[in-house]
Coordinates of C-alpha atoms in Angstrom, one line a residue:
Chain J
X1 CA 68.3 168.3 106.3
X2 CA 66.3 167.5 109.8
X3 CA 65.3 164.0 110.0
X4 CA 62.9 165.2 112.5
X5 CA 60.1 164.2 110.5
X6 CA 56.7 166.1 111.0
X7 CA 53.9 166.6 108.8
X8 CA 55.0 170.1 107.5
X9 CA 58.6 168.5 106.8
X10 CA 57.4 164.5 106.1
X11 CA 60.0 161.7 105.2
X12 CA 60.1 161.2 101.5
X13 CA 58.6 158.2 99.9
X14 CA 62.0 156.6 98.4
X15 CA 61.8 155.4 95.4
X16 CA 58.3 157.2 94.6
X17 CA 59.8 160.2 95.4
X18 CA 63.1 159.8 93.3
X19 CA 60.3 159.2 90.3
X20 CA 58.4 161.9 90.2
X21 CA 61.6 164.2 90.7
X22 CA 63.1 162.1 87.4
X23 CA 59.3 163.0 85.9
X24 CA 59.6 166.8 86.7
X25 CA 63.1 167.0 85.1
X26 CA 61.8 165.3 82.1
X27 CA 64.0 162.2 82.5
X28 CA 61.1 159.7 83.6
X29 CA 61.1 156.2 83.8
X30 CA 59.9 152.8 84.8
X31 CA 60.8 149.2 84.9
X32 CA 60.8 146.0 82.7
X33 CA 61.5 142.6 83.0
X34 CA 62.4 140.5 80.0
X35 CA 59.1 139.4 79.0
X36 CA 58.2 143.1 78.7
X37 CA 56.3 143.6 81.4
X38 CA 56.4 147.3 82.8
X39 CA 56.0 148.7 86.2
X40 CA 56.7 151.9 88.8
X41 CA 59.4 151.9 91.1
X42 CA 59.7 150.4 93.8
X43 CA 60.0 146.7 92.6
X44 CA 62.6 144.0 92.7
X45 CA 61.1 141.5 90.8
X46 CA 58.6 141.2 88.3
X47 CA 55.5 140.7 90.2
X48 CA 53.6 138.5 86.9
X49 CA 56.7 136.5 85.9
X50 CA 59.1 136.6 88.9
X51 CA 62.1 138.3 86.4
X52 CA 64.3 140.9 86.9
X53 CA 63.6 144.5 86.3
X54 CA 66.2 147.3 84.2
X55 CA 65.0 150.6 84.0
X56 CA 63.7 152.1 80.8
X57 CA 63.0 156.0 79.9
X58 CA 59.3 156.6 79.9
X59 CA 57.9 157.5 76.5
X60 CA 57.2 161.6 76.2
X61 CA 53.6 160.4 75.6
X62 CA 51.1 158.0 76.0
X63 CA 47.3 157.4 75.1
X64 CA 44.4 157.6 77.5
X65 CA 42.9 154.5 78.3
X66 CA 40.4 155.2 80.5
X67 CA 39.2 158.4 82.4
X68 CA 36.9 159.7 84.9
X69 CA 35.7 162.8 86.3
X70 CA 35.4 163.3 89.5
X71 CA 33.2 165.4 91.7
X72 CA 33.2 164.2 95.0
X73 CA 36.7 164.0 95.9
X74 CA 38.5 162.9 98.8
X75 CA 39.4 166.2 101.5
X76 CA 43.0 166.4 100.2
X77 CA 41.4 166.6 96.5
X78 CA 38.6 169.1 97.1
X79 CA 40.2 172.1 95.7
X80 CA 41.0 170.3 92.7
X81 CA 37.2 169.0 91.7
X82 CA 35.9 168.5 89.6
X83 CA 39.2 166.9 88.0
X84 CA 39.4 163.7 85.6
X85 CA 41.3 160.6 86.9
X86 CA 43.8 159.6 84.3
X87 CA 45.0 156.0 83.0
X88 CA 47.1 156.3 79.7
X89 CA 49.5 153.5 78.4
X90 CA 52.6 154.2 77.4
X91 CA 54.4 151.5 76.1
X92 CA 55.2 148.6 78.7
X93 CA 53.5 150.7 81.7
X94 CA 50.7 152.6 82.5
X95 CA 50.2 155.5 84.5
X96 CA 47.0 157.2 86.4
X97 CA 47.4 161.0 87.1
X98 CA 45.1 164.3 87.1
X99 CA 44.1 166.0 84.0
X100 CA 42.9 169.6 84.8
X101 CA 42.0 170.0 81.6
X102 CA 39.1 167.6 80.5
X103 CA 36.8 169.4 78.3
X104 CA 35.9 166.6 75.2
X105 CA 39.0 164.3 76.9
X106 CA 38.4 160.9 75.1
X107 CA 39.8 157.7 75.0
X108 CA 42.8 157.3 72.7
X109 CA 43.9 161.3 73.3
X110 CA 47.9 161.7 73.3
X111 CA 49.1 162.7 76.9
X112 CA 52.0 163.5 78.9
X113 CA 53.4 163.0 82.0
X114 CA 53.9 166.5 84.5
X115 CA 54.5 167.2 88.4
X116 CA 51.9 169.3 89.6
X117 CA 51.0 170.8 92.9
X118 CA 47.6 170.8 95.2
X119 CA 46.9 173.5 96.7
X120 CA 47.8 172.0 100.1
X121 CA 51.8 171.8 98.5
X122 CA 51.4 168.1 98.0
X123 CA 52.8 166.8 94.8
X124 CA 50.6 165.2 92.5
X125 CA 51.4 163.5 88.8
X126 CA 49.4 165.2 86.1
X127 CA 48.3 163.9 82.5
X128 CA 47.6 166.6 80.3
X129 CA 46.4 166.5 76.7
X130 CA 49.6 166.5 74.7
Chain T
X1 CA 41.6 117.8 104.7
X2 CA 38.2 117.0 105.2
X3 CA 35.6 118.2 102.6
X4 CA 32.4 117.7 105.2
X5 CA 31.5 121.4 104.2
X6 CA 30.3 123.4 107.9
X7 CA 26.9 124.6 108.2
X8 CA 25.6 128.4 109.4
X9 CA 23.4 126.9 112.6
X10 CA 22.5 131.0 113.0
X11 CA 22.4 134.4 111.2
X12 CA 21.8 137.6 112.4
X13 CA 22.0 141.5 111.5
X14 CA 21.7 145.1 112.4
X15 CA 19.6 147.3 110.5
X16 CA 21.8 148.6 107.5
X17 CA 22.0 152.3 107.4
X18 CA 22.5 155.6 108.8
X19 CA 23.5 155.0 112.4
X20 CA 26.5 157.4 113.4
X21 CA 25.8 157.6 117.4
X22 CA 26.0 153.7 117.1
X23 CA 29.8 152.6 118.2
X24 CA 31.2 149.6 116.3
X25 CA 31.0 147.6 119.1
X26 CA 27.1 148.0 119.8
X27 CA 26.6 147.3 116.2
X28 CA 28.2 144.2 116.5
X29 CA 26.9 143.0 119.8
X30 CA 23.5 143.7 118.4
X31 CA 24.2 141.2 115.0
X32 CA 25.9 137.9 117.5
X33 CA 22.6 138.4 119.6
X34 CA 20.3 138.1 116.8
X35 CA 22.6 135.2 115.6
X36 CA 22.8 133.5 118.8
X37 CA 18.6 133.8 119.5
X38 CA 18.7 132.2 115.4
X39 CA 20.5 129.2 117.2
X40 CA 20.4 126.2 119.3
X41 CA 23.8 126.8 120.6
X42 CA 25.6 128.2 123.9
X43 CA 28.1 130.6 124.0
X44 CA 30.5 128.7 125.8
X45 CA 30.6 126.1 122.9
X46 CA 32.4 129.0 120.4
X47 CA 35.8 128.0 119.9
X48 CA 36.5 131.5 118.1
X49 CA 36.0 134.8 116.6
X50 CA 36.5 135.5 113.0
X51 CA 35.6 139.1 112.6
X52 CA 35.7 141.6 109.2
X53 CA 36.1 145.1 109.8
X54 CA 38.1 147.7 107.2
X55 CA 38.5 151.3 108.5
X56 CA 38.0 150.8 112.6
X57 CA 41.2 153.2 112.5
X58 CA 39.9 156.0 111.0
X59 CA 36.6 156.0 112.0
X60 CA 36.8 155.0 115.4
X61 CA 40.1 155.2 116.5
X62 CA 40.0 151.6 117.4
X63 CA 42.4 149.2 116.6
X64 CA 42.8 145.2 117.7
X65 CA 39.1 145.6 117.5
X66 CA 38.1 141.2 117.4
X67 CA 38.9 141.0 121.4
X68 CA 36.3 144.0 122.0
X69 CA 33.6 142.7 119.7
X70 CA 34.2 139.4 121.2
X71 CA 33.7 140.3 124.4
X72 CA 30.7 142.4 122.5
X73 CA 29.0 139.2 121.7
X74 CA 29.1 137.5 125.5
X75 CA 32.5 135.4 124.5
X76 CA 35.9 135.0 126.1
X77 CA 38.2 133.2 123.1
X78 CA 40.7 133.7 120.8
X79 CA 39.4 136.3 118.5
X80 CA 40.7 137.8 114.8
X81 CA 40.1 140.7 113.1
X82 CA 40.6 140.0 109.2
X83 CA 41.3 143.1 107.1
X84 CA 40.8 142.8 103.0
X85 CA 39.0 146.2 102.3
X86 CA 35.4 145.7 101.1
X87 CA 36.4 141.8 101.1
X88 CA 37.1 141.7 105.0
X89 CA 34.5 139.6 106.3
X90 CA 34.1 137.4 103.1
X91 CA 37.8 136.2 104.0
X92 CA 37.0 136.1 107.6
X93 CA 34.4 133.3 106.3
X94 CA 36.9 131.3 104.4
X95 CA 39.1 131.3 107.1
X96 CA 36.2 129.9 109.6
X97 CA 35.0 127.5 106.7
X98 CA 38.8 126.3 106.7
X99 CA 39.3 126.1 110.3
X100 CA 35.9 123.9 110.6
X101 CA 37.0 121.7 107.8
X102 CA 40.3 121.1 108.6
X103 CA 39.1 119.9 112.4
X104 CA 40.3 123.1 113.9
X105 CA 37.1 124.2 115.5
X106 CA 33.3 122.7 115.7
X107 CA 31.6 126.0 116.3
X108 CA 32.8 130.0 115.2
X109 CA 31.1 132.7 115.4
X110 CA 31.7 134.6 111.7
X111 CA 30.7 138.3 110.7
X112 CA 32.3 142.0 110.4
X113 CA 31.0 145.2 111.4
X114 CA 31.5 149.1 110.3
X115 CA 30.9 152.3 111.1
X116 CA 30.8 154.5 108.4
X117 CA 28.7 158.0 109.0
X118 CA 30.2 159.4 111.9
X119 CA 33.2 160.9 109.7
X120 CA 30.7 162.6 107.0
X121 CA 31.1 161.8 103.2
X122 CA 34.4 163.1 102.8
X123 CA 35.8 161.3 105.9
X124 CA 34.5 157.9 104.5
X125 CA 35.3 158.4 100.7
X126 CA 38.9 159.6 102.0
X127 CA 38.5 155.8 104.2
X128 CA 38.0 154.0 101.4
X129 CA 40.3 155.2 99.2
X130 CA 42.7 153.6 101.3
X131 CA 41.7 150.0 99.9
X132 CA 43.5 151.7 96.5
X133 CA 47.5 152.3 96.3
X134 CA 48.6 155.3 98.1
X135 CA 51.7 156.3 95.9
X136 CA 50.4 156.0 92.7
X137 CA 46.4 156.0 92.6
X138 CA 45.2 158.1 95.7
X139 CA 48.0 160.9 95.2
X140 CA 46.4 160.7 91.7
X141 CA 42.8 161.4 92.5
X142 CA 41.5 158.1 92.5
X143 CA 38.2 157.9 94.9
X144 CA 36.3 154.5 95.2
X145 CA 33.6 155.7 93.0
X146 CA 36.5 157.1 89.9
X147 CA 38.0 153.7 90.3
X148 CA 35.0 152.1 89.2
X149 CA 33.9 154.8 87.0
X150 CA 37.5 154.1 84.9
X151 CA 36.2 150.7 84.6
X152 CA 33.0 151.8 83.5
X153 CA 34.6 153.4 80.9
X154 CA 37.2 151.1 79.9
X155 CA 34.0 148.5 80.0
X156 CA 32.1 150.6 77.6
X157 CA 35.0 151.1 75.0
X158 CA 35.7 147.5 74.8
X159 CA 32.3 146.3 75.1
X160 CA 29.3 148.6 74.7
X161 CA 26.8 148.9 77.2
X162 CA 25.6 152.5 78.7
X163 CA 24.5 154.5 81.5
X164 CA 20.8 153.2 80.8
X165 CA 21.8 149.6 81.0
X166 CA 23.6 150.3 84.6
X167 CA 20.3 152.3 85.5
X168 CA 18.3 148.9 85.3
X169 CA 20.8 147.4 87.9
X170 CA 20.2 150.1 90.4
X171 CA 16.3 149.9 89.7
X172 CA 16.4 145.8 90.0
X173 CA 18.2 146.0 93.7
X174 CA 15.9 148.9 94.5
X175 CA 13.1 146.9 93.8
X176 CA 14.7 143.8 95.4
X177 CA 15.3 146.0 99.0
X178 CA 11.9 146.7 99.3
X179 CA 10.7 144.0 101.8
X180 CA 13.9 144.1 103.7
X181 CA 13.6 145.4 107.3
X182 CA 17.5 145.0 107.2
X183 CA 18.0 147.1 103.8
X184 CA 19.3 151.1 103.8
X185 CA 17.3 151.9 100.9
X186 CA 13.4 150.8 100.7
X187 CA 12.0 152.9 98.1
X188 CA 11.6 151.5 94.6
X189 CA 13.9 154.1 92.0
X190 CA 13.0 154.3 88.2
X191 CA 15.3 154.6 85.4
X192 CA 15.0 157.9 84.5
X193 CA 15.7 158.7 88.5
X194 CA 18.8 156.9 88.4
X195 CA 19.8 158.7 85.0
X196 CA 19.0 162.4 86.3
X197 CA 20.8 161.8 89.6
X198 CA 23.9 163.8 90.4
X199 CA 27.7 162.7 88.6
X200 CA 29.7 161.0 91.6
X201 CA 32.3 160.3 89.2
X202 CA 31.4 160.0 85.5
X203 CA 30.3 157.5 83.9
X204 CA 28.6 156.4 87.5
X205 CA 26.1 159.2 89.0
X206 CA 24.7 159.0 93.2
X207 CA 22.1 155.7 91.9
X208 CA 24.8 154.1 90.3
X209 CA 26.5 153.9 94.1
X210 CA 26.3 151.9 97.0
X211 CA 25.2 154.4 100.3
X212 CA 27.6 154.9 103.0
X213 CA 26.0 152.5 105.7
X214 CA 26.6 151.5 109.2
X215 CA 26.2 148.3 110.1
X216 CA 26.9 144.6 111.4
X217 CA 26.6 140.8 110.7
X218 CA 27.3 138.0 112.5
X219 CA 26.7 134.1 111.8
X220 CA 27.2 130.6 113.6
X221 CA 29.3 128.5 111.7
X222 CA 29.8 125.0 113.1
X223 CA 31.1 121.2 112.3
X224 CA 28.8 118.1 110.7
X225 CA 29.4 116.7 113.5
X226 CA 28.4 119.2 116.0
X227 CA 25.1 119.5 114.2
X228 CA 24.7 115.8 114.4
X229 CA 25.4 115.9 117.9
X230 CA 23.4 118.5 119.0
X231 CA 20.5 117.5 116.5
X232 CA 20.0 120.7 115.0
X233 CA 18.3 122.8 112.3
X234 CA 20.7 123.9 110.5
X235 CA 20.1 122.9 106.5
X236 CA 22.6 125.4 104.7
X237 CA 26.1 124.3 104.3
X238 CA 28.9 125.8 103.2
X239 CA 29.7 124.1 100.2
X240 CA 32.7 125.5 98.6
X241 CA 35.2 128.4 98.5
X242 CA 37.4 130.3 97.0
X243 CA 39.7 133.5 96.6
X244 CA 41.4 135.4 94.0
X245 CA 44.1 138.0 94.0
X246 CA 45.1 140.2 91.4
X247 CA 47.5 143.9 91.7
X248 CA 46.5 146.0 93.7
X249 CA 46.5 149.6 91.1
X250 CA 44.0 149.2 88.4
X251 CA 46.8 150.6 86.1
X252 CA 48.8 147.4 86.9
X253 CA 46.2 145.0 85.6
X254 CA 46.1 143.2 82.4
X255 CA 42.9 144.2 81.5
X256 CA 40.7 147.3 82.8
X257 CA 37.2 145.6 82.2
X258 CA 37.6 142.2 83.4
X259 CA 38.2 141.0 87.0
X260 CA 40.4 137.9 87.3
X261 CA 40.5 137.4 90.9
X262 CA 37.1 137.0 91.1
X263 CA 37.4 134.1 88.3
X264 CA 39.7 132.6 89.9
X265 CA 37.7 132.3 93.2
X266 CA 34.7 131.0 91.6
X267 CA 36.4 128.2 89.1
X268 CA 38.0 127.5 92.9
X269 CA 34.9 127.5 94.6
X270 CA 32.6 125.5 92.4
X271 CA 35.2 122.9 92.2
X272 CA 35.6 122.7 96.0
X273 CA 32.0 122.6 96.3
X274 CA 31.7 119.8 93.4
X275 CA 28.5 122.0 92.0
X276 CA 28.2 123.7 88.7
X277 CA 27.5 127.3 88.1
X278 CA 24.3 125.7 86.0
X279 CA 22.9 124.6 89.5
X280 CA 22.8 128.3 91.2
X281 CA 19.5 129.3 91.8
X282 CA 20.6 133.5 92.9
X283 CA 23.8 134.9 93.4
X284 CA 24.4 137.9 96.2
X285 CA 27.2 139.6 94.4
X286 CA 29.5 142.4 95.3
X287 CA 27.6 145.4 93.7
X288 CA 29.2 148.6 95.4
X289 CA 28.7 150.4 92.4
X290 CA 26.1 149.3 89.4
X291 CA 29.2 148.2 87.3
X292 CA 30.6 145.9 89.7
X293 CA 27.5 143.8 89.5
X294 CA 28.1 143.4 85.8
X295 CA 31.9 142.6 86.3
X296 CA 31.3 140.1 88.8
X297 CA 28.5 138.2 86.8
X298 CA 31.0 137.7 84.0
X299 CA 33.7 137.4 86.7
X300 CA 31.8 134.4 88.2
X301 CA 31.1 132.6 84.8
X302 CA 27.3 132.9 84.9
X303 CA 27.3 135.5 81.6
X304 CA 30.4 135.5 78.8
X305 CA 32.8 139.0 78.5
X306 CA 30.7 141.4 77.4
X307 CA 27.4 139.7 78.1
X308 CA 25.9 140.9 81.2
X309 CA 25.7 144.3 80.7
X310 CA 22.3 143.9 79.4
X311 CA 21.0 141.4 82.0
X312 CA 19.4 143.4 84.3
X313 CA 18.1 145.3 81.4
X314 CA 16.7 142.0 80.0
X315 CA 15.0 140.7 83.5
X316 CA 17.4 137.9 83.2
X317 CA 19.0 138.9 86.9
X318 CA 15.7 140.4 88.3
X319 CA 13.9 138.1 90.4
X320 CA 11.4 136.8 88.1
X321 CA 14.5 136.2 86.3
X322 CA 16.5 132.8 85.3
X323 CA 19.1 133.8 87.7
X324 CA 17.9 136.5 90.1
X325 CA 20.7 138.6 91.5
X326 CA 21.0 140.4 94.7
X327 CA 17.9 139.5 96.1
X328 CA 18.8 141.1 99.1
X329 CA 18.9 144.5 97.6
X330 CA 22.9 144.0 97.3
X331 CA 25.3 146.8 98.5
X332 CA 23.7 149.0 96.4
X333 CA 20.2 149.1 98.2
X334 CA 20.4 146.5 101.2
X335 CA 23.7 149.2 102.0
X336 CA 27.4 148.7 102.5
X337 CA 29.0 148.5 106.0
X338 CA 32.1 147.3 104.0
X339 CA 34.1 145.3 106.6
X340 CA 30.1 143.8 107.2
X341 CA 29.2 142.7 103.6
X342 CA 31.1 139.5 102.9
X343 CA 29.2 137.7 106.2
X344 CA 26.0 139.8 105.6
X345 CA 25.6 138.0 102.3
X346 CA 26.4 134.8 103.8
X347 CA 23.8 135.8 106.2
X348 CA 21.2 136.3 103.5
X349 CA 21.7 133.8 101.1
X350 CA 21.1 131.3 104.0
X351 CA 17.9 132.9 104.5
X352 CA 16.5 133.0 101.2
X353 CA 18.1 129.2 101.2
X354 CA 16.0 128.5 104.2
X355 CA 12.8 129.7 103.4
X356 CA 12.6 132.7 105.8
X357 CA 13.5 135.0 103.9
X358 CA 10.8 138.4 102.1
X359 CA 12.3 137.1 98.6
X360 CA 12.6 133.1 99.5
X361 CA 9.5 132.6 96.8
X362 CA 11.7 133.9 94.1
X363 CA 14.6 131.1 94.5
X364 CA 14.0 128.1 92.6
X365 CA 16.7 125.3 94.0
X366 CA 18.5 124.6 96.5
X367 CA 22.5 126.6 95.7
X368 CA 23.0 130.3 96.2
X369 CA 26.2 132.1 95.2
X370 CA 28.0 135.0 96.9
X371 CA 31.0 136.8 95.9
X372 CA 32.3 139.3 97.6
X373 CA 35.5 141.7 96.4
X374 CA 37.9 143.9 98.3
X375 CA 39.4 147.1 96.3
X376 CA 39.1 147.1 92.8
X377 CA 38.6 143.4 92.8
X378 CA 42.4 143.3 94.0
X379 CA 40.6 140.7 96.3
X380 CA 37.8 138.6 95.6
X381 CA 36.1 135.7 97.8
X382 CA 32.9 133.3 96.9
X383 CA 31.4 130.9 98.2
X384 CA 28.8 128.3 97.5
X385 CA 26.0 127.5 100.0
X386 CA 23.6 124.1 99.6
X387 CA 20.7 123.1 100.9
X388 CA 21.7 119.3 102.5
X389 CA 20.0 116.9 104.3

């Protein structure tokens, strides 16, 4: 592969990258320290108690904790609007993605992690309804 | 280090508003003059710049901007441009309030500027979003106005409260902007108004949101000793500050509805200033959107979790109120030059200190508040001004 990076062929974003390729194949995961705290990659430490992180699978599912929907976007989100904003807990970690599908969304609903696409090619995480 | 708290000798703004043929550096020239004319003291007697700005990159293709808007305001000296998001000029103040104390400098010039409108709606909402984390909130979606909006939420499931109450905060700083000659918005709203308005991002609709404002401030912030020396006016001190830090993503925080940084910069800067929150007579507090003003009153102390919700609602935060809040209008009517805001309240809540100030007649004491947060209150800044002797 080139590493003659341009905006049609960028640099992946390491470990951010190497996520949501372990999200699309179904084999997501995050990190936690001892004390259970639970974060996204990259980390090297704990950033509340200072401990060291292992990775853990991330749970098939997890429950909205709070949403929005959005209609005025940012330009590289305007094909997508109106779209709801997305943070669901699952387990030790939470996430914030794009649910497409927000008709009568409420808090509590069962969701699940997905790799999606914009229209412009640019990968985003999506949190559908379970 | 030595707790003689500094005091603002001069103040000075642009108008706040719709200004996109203005360059950054115009803006800010304009504020320094108006703070220089507000004081007794010479150029050549600023030891430094400390200067706020958030998005000069994308807006104006201008970096290392503190030399330019130092040379802006008439000054040749060391000059530094602070960057905390929405928080950039209210850390550029503690800075300046650190460097006086500590015997670093007797006089600094303080303030921020922005320029906001020449890049349209989307350009700016796509600017701020870059206060939020790249990988893991703006690839999602989040905007400015859905980051609050999911606290809104989150606030409302674990509290109560509803669109109504927010509406009261809108109408409140409306009302407060009306006498401003430095305020965006000078047209009083109504509830209903604020309720009918457009969705931005649900929970919050357009009156439920700061405006997208150009705009500068600049202030004079020099020694006890300098003020002695020189025999000047300048009554307001600088009491106390403090800052707070929390994680950047909202997903990252302990709590969705609650802002710890900004807790931990007011327990920090009522102690430094050796005053308690019972002695604040108005509070100019970060209220980008209508929510924010409600997470930083319980943020600051002045109203339990859960409490302030209502207040607006109640008259308890208007300005016949026991605590009147945002007398200035606030971001959401006086406007929001973000890398402007943390100095401009500074600015303001030495006026209505002073006396000189439209809304002086509603502030019953002698300590004012302000709080000012970057991000999602990833950053948070406040600081206590008193009237001394």
């Amino acid at each position: 592969m080139s590493d003659d990076f341009t905006p049609e062929n960028p640099a992946p974003d390491g470990e951010y990258d190497a996520w949501l390729d372990a999200v699309d194949a179904g084999d997501g995961y995050h990190l936690v320290c001892d004390e259970g705290h639970g974060w996204l990659p990259p980390r090297r430490v704990c950033p509340r108690c200072g401990g060291d992180l292992r990775e853990e699978p991330l749970p098939d599912s997890g429950a909205v904790a709070t949403f929005t929907v959005v209609h005025v976007p940012t330009p590289s989100f305007a094909a997508e609007a109106p779209y709801a904003t997305v943070v669901a807990d699952f387990g030790g970690v939470r996430l914030t993605g794009v649910a497409r599908q927000f008709e009568d969304l409420a808090v509590g609903d069962s969701v699940a992690p997905a790799v999606g696409e914009r229209e412009d090619g640019e990968r985003l995480l999506l949190l559908e309804r379970a | 280090m030595d707790r003689t708290p500094p005091r603002v000798a001069g103040v000075g703004l642009t108008h706040f508003g719709v200004h996109p043929e203005r360059t950054g550096r115009d803006l800010f020239a304009e504020a320094a003059e108006r703070a220089f004319a507000d004081a007794a003291v010479p150029r050549e007697d600023v030891d430094a710049l400390y200067y706020g700005n958030f998005m000069g990159e994308l807006t104006e293709h201008q970096g290392h901007q503190a030399p330019l808007m130092a040379e802006a305001a008439g000054l040749t000296c060391p000059a530094t441009r602070y960057e905390n998001a929405c928080a950039s000029s209210g850390v550029a103040v503690r800075e300046a309030v650190r460097a006086v104390r500590n015997g670093e400098a007797d006089v600094l010039l303080v303030g921020g500027a922005e320029r906001m409108n020449n890049v349209g709606t989307a350009g700016s909402t796509e600017g701020l979003a870059v206060a939020a984390d790249d990988l893991f909130e703006v690839r999602a979606g989040v905007t400015f106005p859905g980051a609050y909006a999911l606290m809104a939420r989150a606030y409302f499931d674990e509290f109560g409260g509803s669109r109504e109450d927010l509406a009261h905060v809108a109408v409140k700083n409306h009302d407060n902007a009306l006498d401003n000659e430095f305020a965006q918005y000078r047209q009083a709203i109504d509830v209903e108004t604020a309720l009918e308005a457009p969705p931005i991002a649900e929970p919050l609709g357009l009156y439920d949101s700061c405006p997208i404002t150009d705009g500068a401030s600049a202030f004079l912030l020099v020694s006890e000793a300098y003020v002695a020396e020189h025999d000047l006016d300048a009554p307001v001190a600088i009491a106390g500050t403090g800052q707070g830090g929390d994680h950047l993503a909202l997903q990252d925080r302990t709590d969705l509805a609650f802002a710890p940084a900004t807790e931990a910069a007011a327990d920090e800067a009522f102690a430094d200033a050796g005053v308690e929150r019972a002695a604040a007579a108005f509070a100019e507090v970060h209220d980008c959107f209508t929510i924010a003003e409600v997470l930083a009153l319980e943020g600051l102390g002045f109203y339990d979790r859960g409490a302030a919700v209502g207040a607006a609602r109640a008259g308890e935060t208007t300005a016949d109120g026991d605590l009147p809040v945002n007398l200035s209008g606030g971001l959401k009517a006086k406007g929001h030059p973000v890398g402007a805001t943390g100095a401009a309240q500074v600015v303001e809540a030495t006026r209505l200190l002073r006396g000189d100030h439209p809304n002086s007649d509603a502030v019953d004491g002698d300590v004012g508040v302000t709080h000012n947060a970057g991000g999602t209150v990833a950053s948070a800044v406040v600081h206590v001004l008193e009237v001394r002797s």
